[in-house]
Short mmCIF file of C-alpha atoms in Angstrom, two decimals:
data_model
loop_
_atom_site.label_atom_id
_atom_site.label_comp_id
_atom_site.label_asym_id
_atom_site.label_seq_id
_atom_site.Cartn_x
_atom_site.Cartn_y
_atom_site.Cartn_z
CA MET D 1 -33.78 94.43 -48.56
CA THR D 2 -34.24 94.71 -44.79
CA PRO D 3 -36.50 92.96 -42.26
CA ALA D 4 -38.43 96.20 -41.86
CA CYS D 5 -39.42 96.00 -45.50
CA SER D 6 -40.76 92.47 -45.39
CA GLY D 7 -44.41 93.34 -45.05
CA PRO D 8 -47.22 92.05 -47.30
CA ALA D 9 -47.04 92.75 -51.00
CA ARG D 10 -48.92 95.83 -52.16
CA ASP D 11 -49.30 97.88 -55.31
CA ARG D 12 -47.02 100.78 -54.43
CA THR D 13 -48.04 102.97 -57.31
CA GLN D 14 -51.56 103.62 -56.06
CA PRO D 15 -52.14 106.44 -53.57
CA CYS D 16 -53.90 105.76 -50.27
CA ASP D 17 -55.78 108.20 -48.07
CA HIS D 18 -53.14 109.18 -45.52
CA GLY D 19 -53.72 112.90 -45.09
CA ASP D 20 -52.37 115.03 -42.31
CA ASN D 21 -55.39 114.23 -40.12
CA ALA D 22 -55.43 110.51 -40.87
CA PRO D 23 -54.83 108.09 -37.99
CA VAL D 24 -51.33 106.77 -37.46
CA PRO D 25 -50.86 103.59 -39.51
CA SER D 26 -50.57 100.33 -37.64
CA LYS D 27 -47.26 98.48 -37.59
CA SER D 28 -48.36 96.01 -40.25
CA GLU D 29 -49.70 98.82 -42.42
CA LYS D 30 -46.48 100.77 -42.00
CA GLU D 31 -44.45 97.75 -43.06
CA ALA D 32 -46.69 97.41 -46.11
CA TYR D 33 -45.64 100.91 -47.21
CA CYS D 34 -41.94 100.24 -46.72
CA VAL D 35 -40.51 100.62 -50.21
CA ASP D 36 -38.75 97.58 -51.64
CA TRP D 37 -37.90 96.26 -55.09
CA GLU D 38 -40.76 94.97 -57.18
CA LEU D 39 -40.40 91.76 -59.17
CA ASN D 40 -38.09 92.48 -62.12
CA ASP D 41 -37.91 96.12 -61.02
CA PRO D 42 -35.92 98.01 -63.72
CA GLU D 43 -34.51 100.32 -61.03
CA ASN D 44 -32.85 97.38 -59.27
CA PRO D 45 -29.18 97.30 -60.41
CA ARG D 46 -29.29 93.50 -60.48
CA ASN D 47 -31.93 93.66 -63.21
CA TRP D 48 -29.90 95.86 -65.54
CA ARG D 49 -28.62 94.48 -68.84
CA THR D 50 -25.54 92.26 -68.59
CA ALA D 51 -23.58 94.40 -71.05
CA TYR D 52 -24.29 97.52 -69.01
CA LYS D 53 -23.29 95.79 -65.79
CA GLY D 54 -20.09 94.73 -67.51
CA TRP D 55 -19.39 98.39 -68.37
CA LEU D 56 -19.98 99.36 -64.73
CA THR D 57 -17.70 96.54 -63.58
CA LEU D 58 -14.97 97.87 -65.86
CA GLN D 59 -15.30 101.36 -64.38
CA LEU D 60 -15.18 100.04 -60.82
CA GLY D 61 -12.20 97.85 -61.64
CA MET D 62 -10.31 100.78 -63.14
CA LEU D 63 -10.97 102.85 -60.01
CA ALA D 64 -9.45 100.06 -57.93
CA PHE D 65 -6.56 99.75 -60.38
CA ALA D 66 -5.84 103.49 -60.22
CA SER D 67 -5.74 103.36 -56.45
CA SER D 68 -3.48 100.31 -56.21
CA LEU D 69 -1.22 101.60 -59.00
CA GLY D 70 -0.52 104.66 -56.87
CA SER D 71 0.87 102.49 -54.11
CA SER D 72 3.81 101.14 -56.13
CA ILE D 73 4.45 103.45 -59.06
CA ILE D 74 6.77 105.58 -56.94
CA SER D 75 8.76 102.67 -55.49
CA PRO D 76 11.48 102.61 -58.23
CA ALA D 77 12.16 106.27 -57.41
CA ASN D 78 13.25 105.40 -53.88
CA ASN D 79 16.92 106.17 -54.49
CA ALA D 80 16.10 109.32 -56.46
CA ILE D 81 13.92 110.59 -53.63
CA SER D 82 16.65 109.68 -51.14
CA ARG D 83 19.16 111.82 -53.00
CA TYR D 84 16.74 114.70 -53.58
CA ALA D 85 15.39 114.89 -50.02
CA HIS D 86 18.76 114.12 -48.36
CA VAL D 87 17.46 111.13 -46.42
CA SER D 88 18.64 107.54 -46.29
CA PRO D 89 17.10 104.98 -48.66
CA GLU D 90 15.49 103.30 -45.65
CA VAL D 91 13.72 106.54 -44.70
CA ALA D 92 12.74 107.16 -48.33
CA THR D 93 10.88 103.83 -48.24
CA LEU D 94 8.27 105.62 -46.11
CA SER D 95 6.83 106.97 -49.37
CA LEU D 96 5.54 103.44 -49.93
CA SER D 97 4.94 102.41 -46.32
CA LEU D 98 2.81 105.44 -45.43
CA TYR D 99 0.62 105.00 -48.52
CA VAL D 100 -0.08 101.42 -47.44
CA LEU D 101 -0.71 102.65 -43.88
CA GLY D 102 -3.33 104.99 -45.31
CA PHE D 103 -4.85 101.95 -47.02
CA ALA D 104 -5.21 100.37 -43.58
CA PHE D 105 -7.07 103.27 -41.93
CA GLY D 106 -9.05 104.58 -44.89
CA PRO D 107 -11.73 101.85 -45.08
CA LEU D 108 -12.96 102.90 -41.64
CA LEU D 109 -14.04 106.22 -43.16
CA TRP D 110 -15.56 105.34 -46.52
CA GLY D 111 -18.82 103.63 -45.58
CA PRO D 112 -21.63 103.86 -48.17
CA VAL D 113 -23.96 105.99 -46.04
CA TRP D 114 -24.68 108.38 -48.92
CA GLY D 115 -24.13 105.76 -51.60
CA ARG D 116 -21.34 104.00 -53.44
CA LYS D 117 -20.73 106.82 -55.92
CA THR D 118 -20.43 109.40 -53.17
CA SER D 119 -18.05 107.18 -51.23
CA LEU D 120 -15.85 106.53 -54.26
CA LEU D 121 -15.48 109.55 -56.52
CA PRO D 122 -14.80 112.43 -54.08
CA ALA D 123 -12.15 110.32 -52.36
CA MET D 124 -10.57 109.52 -55.74
CA PHE D 125 -10.42 113.21 -56.65
CA CYS D 126 -8.62 113.80 -53.35
CA LEU D 127 -6.19 111.00 -54.24
CA GLY D 128 -5.44 112.83 -57.50
CA LEU D 129 -4.84 116.09 -55.64
CA PHE D 130 -2.51 114.48 -53.11
CA SER D 131 -0.64 112.77 -55.96
CA ILE D 132 0.00 116.19 -57.45
CA GLY D 133 1.00 117.31 -53.96
CA THR D 134 3.62 114.56 -53.82
CA ALA D 135 4.88 115.46 -57.29
CA THR D 136 5.41 119.08 -56.28
CA SER D 137 6.83 118.42 -52.81
CA LYS D 138 10.11 120.07 -51.90
CA THR D 139 10.92 118.19 -48.70
CA ALA D 140 10.83 114.61 -47.45
CA THR D 141 8.17 115.57 -44.89
CA ALA D 142 5.86 116.89 -47.60
CA ILE D 143 6.38 113.74 -49.68
CA PHE D 144 5.55 111.46 -46.77
CA ILE D 145 2.49 113.41 -45.61
CA THR D 146 0.95 113.63 -49.07
CA ARG D 147 1.63 109.94 -49.65
CA PHE D 148 -0.15 108.99 -46.42
CA PHE D 149 -3.23 111.01 -47.28
CA GLY D 150 -3.10 109.68 -50.82
CA GLY D 151 -3.36 106.16 -49.42
CA LEU D 152 -6.08 107.25 -46.99
CA PHE D 153 -8.30 108.53 -49.80
CA GLY D 154 -7.12 105.92 -52.28
CA SER D 155 -8.45 103.14 -50.05
CA ALA D 156 -12.04 104.08 -50.96
CA PRO D 157 -12.28 101.88 -54.08
CA VAL D 158 -10.33 99.06 -52.45
CA SER D 159 -12.95 98.87 -49.67
CA ASN D 160 -16.08 99.72 -51.69
CA VAL D 161 -15.72 98.20 -55.16
CA SER D 162 -16.23 94.58 -54.11
CA ALA D 163 -19.41 95.58 -52.26
CA ALA D 164 -20.56 97.62 -55.26
CA LEU D 165 -20.15 94.55 -57.45
CA GLY D 166 -22.41 92.72 -55.02
CA ASP D 167 -25.00 95.44 -55.64
CA ILE D 168 -25.22 94.72 -59.36
CA TRP D 169 -24.42 91.01 -59.68
CA ALA D 170 -26.45 88.13 -58.27
CA PRO D 171 -24.55 85.55 -56.17
CA ARG D 172 -24.29 83.09 -59.08
CA ALA D 173 -22.34 85.51 -61.30
CA ARG D 174 -20.67 87.64 -58.65
CA GLY D 175 -17.53 85.51 -58.47
CA THR D 176 -16.51 86.34 -62.03
CA ALA D 177 -16.87 90.08 -61.42
CA VAL D 178 -14.99 89.96 -58.12
CA THR D 179 -12.19 88.00 -59.81
CA PHE D 180 -11.77 90.84 -62.30
CA TYR D 181 -11.68 93.29 -59.39
CA ALA D 182 -9.02 91.21 -57.64
CA VAL D 183 -6.86 91.28 -60.77
CA CYS D 184 -7.13 95.07 -60.85
CA VAL D 185 -6.21 95.42 -57.17
CA THR D 186 -3.16 93.17 -57.45
CA GLY D 187 -2.30 94.23 -61.00
CA GLY D 188 -1.67 97.81 -59.90
CA PRO D 189 1.22 96.99 -57.54
CA THR D 190 2.80 94.66 -60.12
CA LEU D 191 2.61 97.04 -63.09
CA GLY D 192 3.42 100.16 -61.07
CA PRO D 193 7.18 99.49 -60.69
CA VAL D 194 7.59 98.89 -64.44
CA ILE D 195 5.85 102.17 -65.27
CA GLY D 196 7.57 104.06 -62.47
CA SER D 197 11.06 102.89 -63.39
CA SER D 198 10.58 103.94 -67.01
CA LEU D 199 9.58 107.42 -65.89
CA THR D 200 12.32 107.70 -63.29
CA VAL D 201 15.18 107.00 -65.72
CA SER D 202 13.71 109.22 -68.44
CA HIS D 203 14.15 112.99 -68.71
CA LEU D 204 10.80 113.36 -66.89
CA GLY D 205 12.17 112.18 -63.55
CA TRP D 206 10.57 110.72 -60.43
CA ARG D 207 7.97 113.46 -60.04
CA TRP D 208 6.16 112.23 -63.14
CA THR D 209 5.38 108.93 -61.44
CA GLU D 210 2.88 110.93 -59.39
CA TYR D 211 1.76 113.16 -62.24
CA ILE D 212 0.89 110.07 -64.31
CA GLU D 213 -0.96 108.63 -61.32
CA ALA D 214 -2.94 111.86 -60.94
CA ILE D 215 -3.77 111.97 -64.66
CA TRP D 216 -5.09 108.41 -64.61
CA VAL D 217 -7.06 108.97 -61.37
CA PHE D 218 -8.70 112.13 -62.70
CA THR D 219 -9.48 110.49 -66.06
CA ILE D 220 -11.28 107.47 -64.64
CA SER D 221 -12.98 109.61 -61.97
CA ILE D 222 -14.36 112.04 -64.55
CA VAL D 223 -15.67 109.09 -66.55
CA GLY D 224 -17.33 107.87 -63.36
CA VAL D 225 -18.99 111.23 -62.71
CA PHE D 226 -20.91 110.97 -65.98
CA ALA D 227 -21.14 107.21 -66.56
CA LEU D 228 -21.32 105.60 -63.09
CA PRO D 229 -24.81 105.62 -61.53
CA GLU D 230 -25.64 105.07 -57.90
CA LEU D 231 -25.61 101.35 -57.05
CA TYR D 232 -26.28 101.10 -53.31
CA ALA D 233 -29.76 99.60 -52.88
CA PRO D 234 -30.72 101.41 -49.61
CA VAL D 235 -29.95 104.80 -51.20
CA LEU D 236 -31.88 103.91 -54.37
CA LEU D 237 -34.86 102.72 -52.34
CA LYS D 238 -34.74 105.87 -50.22
CA ARG D 239 -34.91 107.95 -53.41
CA LYS D 240 -37.77 105.78 -54.63
CA ALA D 241 -39.70 106.35 -51.40
CA ILE D 242 -39.25 110.13 -51.72
CA ARG D 243 -40.38 110.01 -55.34
CA LEU D 244 -43.47 107.95 -54.50
CA ARG D 245 -44.48 110.40 -51.79
CA LYS D 246 -44.24 113.25 -54.29
CA THR D 247 -45.97 111.52 -57.21
CA THR D 248 -48.79 109.87 -55.25
CA GLY D 249 -49.31 112.45 -52.53
CA THR D 250 -49.17 109.62 -50.00
CA GLN D 251 -46.84 110.30 -47.11
CA ALA D 252 -46.92 106.71 -45.86
CA TYR D 253 -44.17 105.52 -48.21
CA TRP D 254 -40.84 105.22 -46.41
CA HIS D 255 -37.56 103.36 -46.24
CA PRO D 256 -35.34 102.70 -43.18
CA HIS D 257 -32.33 104.37 -44.81
CA GLU D 258 -34.12 107.73 -44.49
CA ASP D 259 -33.46 107.55 -40.75
CA VAL D 260 -29.73 106.89 -41.15
CA ARG D 261 -27.63 109.83 -40.01
CA LEU D 262 -23.87 110.23 -40.09
CA ASP D 263 -22.66 111.77 -36.84
CA PHE D 264 -19.78 111.18 -34.48
CA LYS D 265 -21.65 108.47 -32.59
CA SER D 266 -22.56 106.50 -35.71
CA ILE D 267 -18.99 106.82 -37.02
CA VAL D 268 -17.64 105.37 -33.78
CA THR D 269 -20.25 102.61 -33.38
CA LYS D 270 -20.71 101.54 -37.01
CA GLN D 271 -17.64 102.62 -38.97
CA ILE D 272 -14.99 101.84 -36.35
CA SER D 273 -16.19 99.71 -33.44
CA ARG D 274 -18.36 97.31 -35.44
CA PRO D 275 -15.55 96.22 -37.82
CA MET D 276 -13.23 95.83 -34.85
CA ARG D 277 -15.79 93.78 -32.97
CA MET D 278 -16.29 91.52 -35.97
CA LEU D 279 -12.53 91.18 -36.40
CA PHE D 280 -12.02 89.92 -32.86
CA THR D 281 -15.27 87.99 -32.27
CA GLU D 282 -15.95 86.31 -35.64
CA PRO D 283 -13.38 83.53 -36.22
CA MET D 284 -14.01 83.39 -39.97
CA VAL D 285 -13.52 87.15 -40.33
CA THR D 286 -10.39 86.99 -38.17
CA CYS D 287 -8.81 84.18 -40.19
CA ILE D 288 -9.54 85.70 -43.58
CA ALA D 289 -8.43 89.18 -42.45
CA PHE D 290 -5.12 87.92 -41.10
CA TYR D 291 -4.50 85.79 -44.17
CA ALA D 292 -5.30 88.69 -46.49
CA SER D 293 -3.01 90.95 -44.44
CA PHE D 294 -0.20 88.43 -44.75
CA VAL D 295 -0.67 88.08 -48.50
CA TYR D 296 -0.75 91.84 -49.05
CA GLY D 297 2.31 92.17 -46.83
CA ILE D 298 4.18 89.73 -49.06
CA LEU D 299 3.02 91.60 -52.16
CA TYR D 300 4.38 94.93 -50.92
CA LEU D 301 7.49 93.29 -49.49
CA THR D 302 8.46 92.35 -53.04
CA LEU D 303 8.70 96.08 -53.83
CA ALA D 304 11.67 96.23 -51.46
CA VAL D 305 13.13 92.76 -52.12
CA PHE D 306 13.19 92.72 -55.92
CA PRO D 307 15.46 95.80 -56.24
CA ILE D 308 17.93 94.14 -53.85
CA VAL D 309 17.92 90.82 -55.70
CA PHE D 310 17.87 92.01 -59.30
CA GLU D 311 19.37 95.51 -59.22
CA GLU D 312 21.91 95.50 -56.39
CA ILE D 313 23.07 91.87 -56.42
CA ARG D 314 22.62 90.90 -60.07
CA GLY D 315 23.56 94.35 -61.35
CA TRP D 316 20.55 94.89 -63.63
CA LYS D 317 19.60 98.40 -64.69
CA LEU D 318 16.58 99.98 -63.02
CA VAL D 319 13.97 99.31 -65.72
CA ILE D 320 15.13 95.74 -66.37
CA SER D 321 15.21 95.01 -62.63
CA THR D 322 11.47 95.75 -62.40
CA LEU D 323 10.48 93.33 -65.17
CA PRO D 324 10.27 90.34 -62.75
CA PHE D 325 7.16 92.07 -61.38
CA LEU D 326 5.51 90.93 -64.60
CA GLY D 327 6.10 87.39 -63.35
CA LEU D 328 3.90 88.26 -60.39
CA LEU D 329 1.27 89.55 -62.82
CA VAL D 330 1.39 86.30 -64.80
CA GLY D 331 0.78 84.44 -61.54
CA VAL D 332 -2.16 86.72 -60.74
CA LEU D 333 -3.68 85.96 -64.14
CA CYS D 334 -3.21 82.24 -63.49
CA ALA D 335 -5.02 82.69 -60.17
CA MET D 336 -7.86 84.35 -62.06
CA ALA D 337 -8.08 81.27 -64.29
CA ILE D 338 -8.20 79.02 -61.22
CA ASN D 339 -11.05 81.05 -59.74
CA LEU D 340 -13.00 81.09 -62.99
CA THR D 341 -12.59 77.31 -63.26
CA ASN D 342 -14.28 76.99 -59.88
CA GLN D 343 -17.18 79.25 -60.91
CA PRO D 344 -19.40 76.57 -62.61
CA ARG D 345 -19.05 74.38 -59.51
CA TYR D 346 -19.98 77.32 -57.29
CA MET D 347 -23.03 78.13 -59.41
CA ARG D 348 -24.30 74.56 -59.07
CA ILE D 349 -23.89 74.69 -55.29
CA VAL D 350 -25.72 78.04 -55.13
CA ASP D 351 -28.58 76.62 -57.20
CA ASP D 352 -28.79 73.62 -54.87
CA ASN D 353 -28.94 76.06 -51.94
CA GLY D 354 -31.96 77.89 -53.30
CA GLY D 355 -29.99 80.75 -54.82
CA ARG D 356 -28.38 81.76 -51.53
CA PRO D 357 -24.60 82.34 -51.40
CA VAL D 358 -22.39 79.56 -50.08
CA PRO D 359 -19.12 81.19 -48.97
CA GLU D 360 -17.46 77.86 -48.15
CA ALA D 361 -17.74 76.82 -51.80
CA ARG D 362 -15.14 79.47 -52.69
CA LEU D 363 -12.48 77.98 -50.42
CA PRO D 364 -10.90 75.43 -52.83
CA PRO D 365 -9.21 78.08 -55.04
CA MET D 366 -7.99 79.79 -51.88
CA LEU D 367 -6.44 76.52 -50.70
CA VAL D 368 -4.73 76.03 -54.04
CA GLY D 369 -3.42 79.60 -53.92
CA GLY D 370 -2.03 79.11 -50.43
CA VAL D 371 -0.03 76.06 -51.54
CA LEU D 372 1.27 77.84 -54.66
CA MET D 373 2.40 80.85 -52.65
CA VAL D 374 4.37 78.69 -50.21
CA ILE D 375 6.05 76.91 -53.13
CA GLY D 376 6.89 80.25 -54.73
CA LEU D 377 8.32 81.74 -51.53
CA PHE D 378 10.62 78.77 -50.88
CA TRP D 379 11.59 78.62 -54.56
CA PHE D 380 12.42 82.33 -54.65
CA GLY D 381 14.42 82.15 -51.42
CA TRP D 382 16.51 79.23 -52.65
CA THR D 383 17.27 80.61 -56.12
CA ALA D 384 17.31 84.40 -55.69
CA LEU D 385 21.10 84.77 -55.62
CA PRO D 386 23.78 83.81 -58.14
CA PRO D 387 24.99 81.36 -59.36
CA HIS D 388 21.36 80.35 -59.91
CA HIS D 389 20.05 81.46 -63.30
CA TRP D 390 17.84 84.56 -63.19
CA VAL D 391 14.91 82.72 -64.76
CA LEU D 392 14.46 80.55 -61.68
CA PRO D 393 13.43 83.32 -59.25
CA VAL D 394 11.32 84.90 -61.99
CA ILE D 395 9.37 81.65 -62.38
CA ALA D 396 9.03 81.56 -58.60
CA CYS D 397 7.44 85.01 -58.82
CA ALA D 398 4.62 83.52 -60.89
CA PHE D 399 3.90 81.00 -58.13
CA ILE D 400 3.90 83.81 -55.55
CA GLY D 401 1.53 85.83 -57.73
CA ALA D 402 -0.81 82.87 -58.07
CA GLY D 403 -1.14 82.88 -54.27
CA PHE D 404 -2.63 86.36 -54.27
#
């Protein structure tokens, strides 16, 4: 797991004579007692049954879906909120913008110091509470504040789920699981407007967009409380070291994660400054981060552009004007197929590399997606307005979605 745990192999179930008056172990002896996974260790999440790991992947994906759904489900209610709160439609758009802004700052806070489960579920419960807060808000200020904090807490699964999938899946199979996660993250913003518009025009009204979000968040979070185990290897190994000290009476067992403390200094140096340093000093991280930011920007820009094109200009009713978002979803599903097609090739390259990940081998689908998105953007721009038939920009949406 860590360099500190790379000492010689030893049977870690047998007690050794390390009483209170025993001499301090040497460095090599201390490393030998650093707890690590045994061969085929049943406690190692990567050794769990495939069906069970699939169930965990589904739970993690639904957490990500619930979070991303919350970003867009309220967008069709923009005009309703504008009228209710007595603000302009442009100002009402802050209900979406501030949620996404919370997405940007939240990942700096939700590091897995205490484990994946602890980083995910409490934040999701807070997202549910702030969703109810938005639904019961009486003023524009209250709506905007609760939306920002909803995004802040809702970013926890977006930033942790992909890492959690890495905890349970080996590099060869991880791509398939991460592809499912990506569909959940992008599927939320594309399905949200369809659901939100249906609620907004019904007798339930715009507030129920947030009530439905809260119900779904609480449902999947409660399932996670009982069905989602801890997945973060350092936390599991720390618990194993504590258990071995109790069961064997040997105090020499240890794990480096026992020394990890969360204080203001560690938050600044590890949670904030380290990601920033990587962003500006690692070219690969910089390029991928800026590309991902651009892609997500385009995704959320469609939430403002589609109502203009299909509702205001073409005169469609609210619910019908959100159906082109399903074109984006079709494109996302096509992108999933492209990634899964690349998976056998990636597995062969990983095997040739001794089982170690080869990040560069995942670039071809990304290159294809970049080309498809550019085609879709130009296509949509050229055909969005009449007299072009409505099906043309909808098909372009599929190309844009494939670029995600």
